[in-house]
Amino acid sequence: MSRFKPLRYHVVLAAVYASFVNATYLPGRSCKAFPGTAYWPSETQWNHFNDSLSGRLLQATPPAAVCHPDWPAYDPSACSDVKSDWSVYEYHSENPVSIMWDQFTNDTCLPKEEFPCSARGYPAYVVNATTSEHVKLGVDFARTYDIRLVVKNTGHDYMGRSIAPGGLSIWTHHLNSIHHHVGPFKLDDCDTSIPGNAVTVGAGAQMYDIYSATDAFNETIVGGGGKSVGIGGYITGGGHSILAPRFGLAADQVLQMEMVTPAGKILTVNENQHPDLFWAMRGGGGSTFGVLTSVTLKTYPTPKLLSTAWMAVTDPNAPFLYDVIAYALSQFPSMGDAGLSGYTFITSRLPNPVPSPGAPEELAGVLGQFVLQETENVQSLQNILNPINQTLKERWLGAVQVITSTRPYSSFLAWFEDHYDQGTAGNSSYLVSRLLDRHALESDEAALANAVKEGMSISGGLGAYIVSGKGVHDASPRGGSNAVNPGWRTTYVHTRFPAIQRNRKDRGY
């Protein structure tokens, strides 16, 4: 349950955010205004701001405060719910300040009674935006009073940009409209029309909702792998997908955007108007150049997918383990060229997911989910995988098990409903990410094996995703280019190492 109330009805947490009086803006300061400082806006000024927003300014209690007896919000029954929901993405995405990974609030209020709880890791106020004008008012207020400003949609951000202690947060969660366009899409204020269907979505729209809405027209978009991932940060970050090797990155699909600039201007940007911002907002980083409020994307007829679960595993203690992994990785570019895309997890030790009499209790190697688009011909998939499977069995004299299971899907949405990201929130992850091109993957298997071994000595596992390929390499984004990292144009695999991870058990809940 949300613990947020409109400001005019909420008792100010004086013990935490004291001295909200007689604040005056002083230009030339080196530090942002912060609760308790002389520069912080007065309570009267906050109330006037709230009036301008028609009561949409929120002041927060940390979501886990219900677990702490020294907080007015303490509620043992609600605490039980929070504890069970803390690992669920959707719980955090539905809350105005809660985010997926605890380290970005510096563990200031966790759902554990024995831990101290403080509001110091959270924004002081939140603009619950439902229109671009609400976003503009928030930007203007933060600029006028020199307050740190952040934007939160769902909280899916491995860099912690959607939260700031003592700042003002703009919550775009309810900017979630979805409008489908049939036929050529005409750009605003110009004569350019772009062939094909499109969809305009609010920056707060989430992936499952967009997929469901477009599937009603037998279409889909290039989108993210989690149900509750929001389109705003995903697009401005570039956006990869299992569909990207065919169609390009999500940022390559953008036809037009609406945004609010740091100067508080509401702009529609496309290839003909404000082309510099149109270029930068597509892949240049979340909230870097302004606040995205809506985006129009190209849609595609939903493809049929042939999906296969694929495992190449061996004994965790095998001396050739990392050679097996390196060989598998070295095949990813040719697999991508043949049309495969998907997600794999590489592990140095994992309980056997299909235990049987005489089988080892633990396995190590590569476990993945691959898809081949626009085909129901299983033989097409086997033609790609069989030579790789055969080499794995022969080179290591039967010590490597290759296990596959294949299933057809009639649409992308049908596949997504079975294979969306089912990871957990409520932990702390510090990630290391790399883009790997053909040379890095194919030129030297021994060097690749050593690199994987070194990385996994810290993390124990890594993600290796075939989410780039011909569609990304040959993409033609509107306006000729965009701000996506140029490395994507030669990349085949995005790897992700969880360099440090602390889970809920480590912290006693």
C-alpha positions as a printed Julia matrix, in Angstrom:
509×3 Matrix{Float64}:
  0.0     0.0     0.0
  1.31    3.45   -0.84
  2.21    5.56    2.16
  2.03    8.78    0.14
 -0.61   11.46    0.68
 -1.18   14.89   -0.86
  1.04   17.42    0.88
 -1.76   19.53    2.31
 -3.02   16.5     4.28
  0.33   15.16    5.43
  2.13   15.96    8.66
  5.64   17.18    7.92
  8.32   14.87    9.3
  9.94   17.63   11.33
 12.51   15.33   12.89
 13.92   14.54    9.46
 13.23   17.62    7.34
 13.45   20.53    9.77
 13.65   24.27    9.23
 11.4    24.59    6.15
 11.05   28.37    6.69
 12.24   31.59    5.15
 14.3    29.93    2.4
 15.81   32.34   -0.1
 17.43   31.51   -3.42
 21.05   32.65   -3.44
 22.69   32.39   -6.86
 26.31   31.28   -7.03
 26.09   28.65   -4.29
 28.29   25.61   -4.84
 25.78   23.18   -3.26
 22.17   22.41   -4.0
 19.51   23.44   -1.51
 18.85   20.65    0.98
 16.23   20.12    3.7
 17.3    21.92    6.86
 19.48   24.49    5.13
 18.7    28.21    4.95
 18.23   27.92    1.19
 15.47   25.33    1.33
 12.02   26.6     0.25
  9.62   27.44    3.05
  6.57   25.36    3.81
  4.48   28.18    2.34
  6.43   28.01   -0.9
  5.96   24.24   -1.08
  2.24   24.72   -0.49
  2.02   27.26   -3.3
  3.86   24.79   -5.55
  1.4    22.09   -4.56
 -1.52   24.4    -5.43
 -0.05   24.97   -8.88
 -0.02   21.18   -9.33
 -3.65   20.87   -8.2
 -2.56   18.88   -5.16
 -0.23   16.49   -6.94
  2.81   17.15   -4.73
  3.57   14.2    -2.48
  5.7    13.86    0.6
  6.93   10.42    1.4
  7.45    8.02    4.19
 10.05    5.4     3.18
  8.1     2.34    2.05
  9.65    0.08    4.7
  8.88    2.5     7.56
  5.88    0.29    8.39
  8.39   -2.2     9.8
  9.96    0.21   12.32
  8.31    0.85   15.72
  9.84    4.33   16.03
  7.96    5.54   12.92
  4.35    6.83   12.99
  3.64    4.6     9.99
  4.55    1.43   11.93
  2.12   -1.36   11.11
  3.18   -5.0    11.74
  0.55   -6.34    9.35
  1.63   -4.01    6.55
  5.25   -4.85    7.34
  4.57   -8.51    6.61
  3.23   -7.52    3.19
  6.21   -5.28    2.47
  8.66   -8.03    3.39
  7.02  -10.46    0.98
  6.75   -7.83   -1.77
 10.24   -6.35   -1.4
 11.67   -8.77   -3.97
  8.91   -8.07   -6.53
  9.61   -5.56   -9.31
  6.01   -4.39   -9.51
  5.91   -3.42   -5.83
  8.69   -0.92   -6.31
  7.46    0.34   -9.68
  4.07    1.22   -8.17
  5.6     3.28   -5.35
  6.58    6.92   -5.97
 10.08    6.62   -4.47
 10.91    2.94   -4.01
 13.52    1.51   -6.38
 14.65   -1.99   -7.28
 18.12   -2.04   -5.7
 18.73   -1.07   -2.1
 22.23    0.35   -2.38
 20.99    3.49   -4.1
 19.18    4.57   -0.92
 22.3     3.56    1.04
 20.16    0.94    2.84
 18.57    3.78    4.81
 15.25    2.02    5.41
 14.96   -1.74    4.86
 12.03   -3.99    5.87
 13.79   -5.34    8.95
 12.92   -4.16   12.44
 16.46   -4.49   13.8
 17.85   -2.16   11.13
 17.59    1.62   11.58
 15.17    3.47    9.32
 15.8     6.97    8.01
 14.27    9.08    5.23
 17.7    10.47    4.37
 18.11    8.2     1.34
 14.92    9.43   -0.3
 13.69   12.55   -2.1
 11.92   15.12    0.07
  9.02   15.63   -2.34
  7.55   13.97   -5.42
  5.61   15.49   -8.32
  2.98   12.91   -9.28
  2.91   13.98  -12.92
  0.02   13.11  -15.19
  0.66   15.8   -17.84
  3.67   17.44  -19.44
  2.68   20.66  -17.68
  3.16   18.95  -14.3
  6.65   17.96  -15.39
  7.38   21.53  -16.51
  6.23   22.95  -13.15
  8.52   20.51  -11.34
 11.51   21.41  -13.51
 10.82   25.12  -13.06
 10.5    24.86   -9.27
 13.72   22.85   -8.95
 15.58   25.33  -11.14
 14.23   28.39   -9.27
 15.21   27.07   -5.84
 18.34   25.19   -6.94
 17.06   21.81   -5.75
 18.47   18.53   -6.98
 16.03   17.07   -9.5
 15.58   13.41  -10.44
 13.05   11.51  -12.52
 11.55    8.18  -11.48
  9.35    6.03  -13.65
  9.6     2.45  -12.36
 13.0     2.36  -10.63
 14.63   -0.1   -13.07
 17.98    1.69  -13.12
 21.27   -0.04  -12.36
 22.97    3.35  -12.02
 20.65    4.78   -9.37
 19.65    7.87  -11.31
 16.0     7.73  -10.25
 16.5     8.66   -6.62
 18.26   11.47   -4.74
 18.42   12.23   -1.0
 16.6    15.42   -0.15
 15.78   16.24   -3.75
 12.65   16.76   -5.8
 11.54   13.77   -7.82
  9.26   13.8   -10.85
  7.29   10.56  -10.96
  6.29    9.83  -14.55
  4.53    6.57  -13.72
  1.07    7.9   -14.62
  2.14    9.34  -17.98
  1.02    6.0   -19.38
 -1.29    6.65  -22.33
 -1.04    4.38  -25.41
 -2.35    5.44  -28.84
 -2.05    3.28  -31.96
 -1.66    4.96  -35.37
 -2.68    3.24  -38.61
 -1.01    4.28  -41.83
  1.67    6.92  -42.41
  2.6     8.92  -39.28
  2.83   12.66  -39.95
  5.43   14.48  -37.89
  4.26   17.55  -36.0
  4.56   20.96  -37.66
  6.03   19.7   -40.92
  5.01   17.87  -44.09
  7.0    14.7   -43.41
  4.97   11.49  -43.25
  6.6     8.2   -42.3
  5.17    5.0   -43.84
  3.89    2.2   -41.67
  1.99    1.95  -38.4
  3.16    3.48  -35.14
  2.29    3.83  -31.47
  2.57    6.9   -29.24
  3.07    6.08  -25.57
  3.53    8.14  -22.45
  6.97    7.93  -20.91
  5.52    6.03  -17.96
  3.99    3.25  -20.04
  5.36   -0.18  -19.14
  6.43   -2.94  -21.5
  3.7    -5.48  -20.84
  0.99   -2.88  -21.34
  2.52   -1.7   -24.64
  3.01   -5.27  -25.89
 -0.6    -6.1   -25.01
 -1.97   -2.98  -26.67
 -0.03   -3.47  -29.9
 -0.74   -7.22  -29.96
 -4.42   -6.34  -30.29
 -3.46   -5.09  -33.79
 -1.2    -8.12  -34.42
  1.82   -5.86  -33.97
  4.64   -5.32  -31.5
  7.5    -2.95  -30.76
 11.19   -3.4   -30.01
 10.97   -3.34  -26.21
 12.51   -4.54  -22.97
 12.55   -7.93  -21.28
 10.76   -7.02  -18.04
  7.01   -6.52  -17.66
  7.37   -3.41  -15.5
 10.25   -1.74  -17.33
  9.16    1.77  -18.32
  9.6     3.03  -21.84
 11.16    6.38  -20.89
 14.47    5.29  -19.43
 14.6     2.29  -21.74
 14.45    4.39  -24.91
 16.81    7.11  -23.71
 19.27    4.38  -22.73
 19.23    2.8   -26.2
 17.1    -0.25  -25.5
 18.1    -3.77  -26.6
 15.74   -6.68  -27.21
 15.62  -10.18  -28.66
 13.96   -8.47  -31.64
 16.83   -5.97  -32.02
 19.1    -8.21  -34.16
 16.36   -8.11  -36.77
 14.87   -4.61  -36.39
 17.5    -2.51  -34.58
 17.66   -1.07  -31.08
 14.6     0.54  -29.52
 16.17    4.0   -29.95
 16.37    3.29  -33.69
 12.57    2.97  -33.85
 11.74    6.46  -32.55
  9.8     8.73  -34.91
  9.06   11.62  -32.56
  9.31   12.6   -28.89
  7.81   15.11  -26.49
 10.09   16.36  -23.74
 10.57   19.06  -21.12
 13.93   20.84  -21.27
 15.94   22.0   -18.22
 14.71   25.51  -19.1
 11.13   24.3   -18.65
 10.12   24.31  -22.31
  7.73   21.64  -23.55
  9.03   20.61  -26.96
  8.08   18.15  -29.66
 11.33   16.93  -31.22
 11.83   15.02  -34.44
 14.17   14.98  -37.42
 12.88   18.35  -38.63
 12.49   20.35  -35.42
 15.06   20.45  -32.64
 17.07   17.75  -34.43
 19.94   18.11  -31.95
 17.7    17.12  -29.05
 16.04   14.44  -31.16
 19.49   12.96  -31.76
 20.59   13.2   -28.11
 17.41   11.87  -26.5
 17.64    8.6   -28.44
 20.29    6.76  -26.45
 22.02    9.7   -24.78
 21.02    8.66  -21.25
 17.99    8.94  -19.01
 17.17   12.54  -17.95
 20.48   13.79  -19.38
 19.06   16.3   -21.84
 15.53   16.7   -20.5
 12.52   14.79  -19.22
 10.83   12.56  -21.78
  7.03   12.73  -21.56
  5.97   10.72  -24.62
  7.48    8.9   -27.58
  6.18    7.66  -30.93
  7.65    4.34  -32.09
  7.49    2.31  -35.26
  5.51   -0.92  -34.87
  6.05   -4.22  -36.68
  3.79   -7.16  -37.51
  4.25   -9.5   -34.59
  6.62  -12.31  -35.61
  6.09  -15.99  -35.0
  8.91  -17.33  -32.85
 10.58  -20.71  -32.58
 12.03  -20.78  -29.09
 14.56  -23.24  -27.74
 15.98  -23.75  -24.28
 19.63  -24.76  -24.75
 22.14  -26.04  -22.2
 25.8   -26.94  -22.71
 26.98  -28.07  -19.28
 29.65  -30.15  -17.62
 31.13  -30.93  -14.2
 31.9   -27.69  -12.27
 35.34  -29.13  -11.44
 36.23  -30.02  -15.01
 39.62  -28.48  -15.97
 38.24  -27.57  -19.39
 35.13  -25.75  -18.09
 36.17  -22.31  -19.32
 37.3   -23.72  -22.66
 33.77  -25.06  -23.15
 32.3   -21.68  -22.26
 34.72  -19.85  -24.56
 33.88  -22.14  -27.47
 30.15  -21.55  -26.97
 30.66  -17.78  -26.83
 32.82  -17.87  -29.95
 29.84  -19.27  -31.87
 27.49  -16.45  -30.93
 28.36  -14.18  -33.9
 27.65  -16.93  -36.43
 24.48  -17.83  -34.54
 23.43  -14.19  -34.69
 24.21  -13.98  -38.41
 21.97  -17.02  -38.93
 19.07  -15.24  -37.22
 19.25  -16.45  -33.62
 18.9   -14.06  -30.72
 18.35  -14.6   -27.03
 19.65  -14.59  -23.49
 22.16  -16.93  -21.87
 23.48  -17.29  -18.36
 26.99  -18.61  -17.81
 27.65  -20.22  -14.47
 30.59  -21.84  -12.74
 28.32  -23.84  -10.4
 24.57  -24.39  -10.36
 22.25  -27.06   -8.9
 21.26  -29.45  -11.68
 17.91  -28.13  -13.0
 16.97  -31.6   -14.32
 18.23  -34.02  -11.65
 17.99  -37.73  -12.39
 19.47  -40.97  -11.02
 23.22  -41.01  -11.58
 23.32  -37.41  -12.81
 25.63  -34.9   -11.09
 24.07  -32.72   -8.42
 25.72  -29.6    -9.81
 26.48  -28.38  -13.31
 28.42  -25.55  -14.92
 28.44  -24.03  -18.38
 26.01  -22.12  -20.6
 22.24  -22.1   -20.18
 20.2   -20.09  -22.66
 16.95  -19.3   -24.35
 17.24  -18.62  -28.09
 14.62  -17.6   -30.62
 14.42  -17.8   -34.4
 11.92  -15.38  -35.9
  9.28  -15.9   -38.56
  9.58  -19.65  -38.86
  7.9   -22.76  -37.54
 10.43  -25.04  -39.2
 12.33  -26.83  -36.43
 14.84  -28.05  -38.98
 15.93  -24.43  -39.59
 16.81  -24.14  -35.92
 18.55  -27.52  -35.86
 20.66  -26.55  -38.86
 22.12  -23.71  -36.79
 22.61  -25.54  -33.5
 23.5   -29.11  -34.53
 27.07  -28.4   -35.73
 27.76  -26.55  -32.45
 26.2   -29.33  -30.39
 28.24  -31.94  -32.21
 31.52  -30.09  -31.66
 30.8   -29.72  -27.95
 30.26  -33.46  -27.62
 33.19  -34.53  -29.76
 35.87  -32.08  -28.66
 35.39  -32.96  -25.0
 34.79  -36.67  -25.55
 31.25  -36.8   -24.25
 32.0   -34.87  -21.04
 29.7   -32.04  -22.12
 25.95  -32.51  -22.04
 23.87  -30.64  -24.59
 20.18  -30.43  -23.74
 17.57  -28.69  -25.9
 13.83  -28.19  -25.78
 11.98  -26.33  -28.54
  8.54  -24.75  -28.69
  6.78  -22.54  -31.28
  4.95  -19.31  -30.39
  2.35  -17.59  -32.53
  3.3   -14.06  -31.47
  5.92  -12.09  -29.58
  3.47  -11.46  -26.73
  2.83  -15.19  -26.35
  6.59  -15.77  -26.08
  7.06  -12.85  -23.69
  4.4   -14.11  -21.3
  6.53  -17.23  -20.76
  9.98  -15.64  -20.87
  9.8   -12.16  -19.33
 12.46  -11.19  -16.79
 11.62  -13.05  -13.6
 14.53  -11.74  -11.56
 14.1   -10.2    -8.14
 14.4    -6.78   -6.62
 15.24   -6.12   -2.97
 18.96   -6.73   -3.21
 22.06   -4.75   -4.09
 23.79   -5.22   -7.43
 26.77   -3.35   -8.8
 27.09   -4.34  -12.42
 29.94   -4.4   -14.91
 28.79   -4.42  -18.55
 30.67   -4.93  -21.82
 29.83   -4.98  -25.53
 31.65   -7.73  -27.43
 32.2    -7.68  -31.18
 33.14  -10.49  -33.53
 36.89  -10.06  -32.98
 36.57  -10.27  -29.19
 34.5   -13.45  -29.45
 36.18  -15.31  -32.31
 39.85  -14.32  -32.52
 41.35  -16.16  -29.53
 39.38  -18.78  -27.6
 42.15  -19.23  -25.01
 42.22  -15.52  -24.21
 38.42  -15.47  -24.04
 38.44  -18.44  -21.65
 40.9   -16.65  -19.38
 38.85  -13.45  -19.43
 35.66  -15.32  -18.54
 37.42  -17.21  -15.76
 38.81  -14.01  -14.28
 35.44  -12.28  -14.35
 33.56  -15.21  -12.92
 36.04  -15.59  -10.08
 34.41  -12.46   -8.68
 30.78  -12.91   -9.68
 30.3   -16.66  -10.16
 28.23  -16.03  -13.27
 27.53  -13.67  -16.11
 24.82  -12.87  -18.58
 25.68  -13.06  -22.29
 22.92  -11.74  -24.5
 22.7   -12.0   -28.29
 20.77   -8.76  -28.67
 22.69   -7.17  -31.51
 23.43   -8.18  -35.06
 22.51   -7.22  -38.59
 19.44   -5.18  -37.63
 21.48   -3.08  -35.2
 24.57   -2.9   -37.39
 22.59   -1.7   -40.44
 20.0     0.41  -38.6
 18.84    3.65  -40.24
 17.39    5.79  -37.44
 15.4     8.87  -38.43
 17.64   11.84  -39.07
 20.53    9.59  -40.05
 21.91    8.75  -36.6
 21.28    8.92  -32.88
 23.22    9.05  -29.61
 23.45    5.29  -29.08
 26.94    4.1   -28.14
 28.65    3.51  -31.51
 29.97    0.2   -30.19
 26.51   -1.27  -30.7
 26.99   -1.03  -34.46
 29.63   -3.77  -34.4
 28.55   -5.62  -31.25
 27.01   -9.09  -31.16
 26.86   -9.78  -27.43
 26.09   -7.67  -24.4
 27.67   -9.2   -21.29
 26.76   -8.34  -17.75
 28.78   -9.26  -14.67
 27.19   -8.75  -11.23
 30.5    -7.58   -9.76
 29.08   -7.31   -6.24
 25.72   -8.59   -5.11
 24.2    -8.61   -1.67
 20.92  -10.41   -1.31
 18.15  -10.2     1.25
 19.54  -13.05    3.36
 22.84  -11.18    3.83
 20.91   -8.47    5.61
 18.69  -10.71    7.7
 15.31  -10.51    5.96
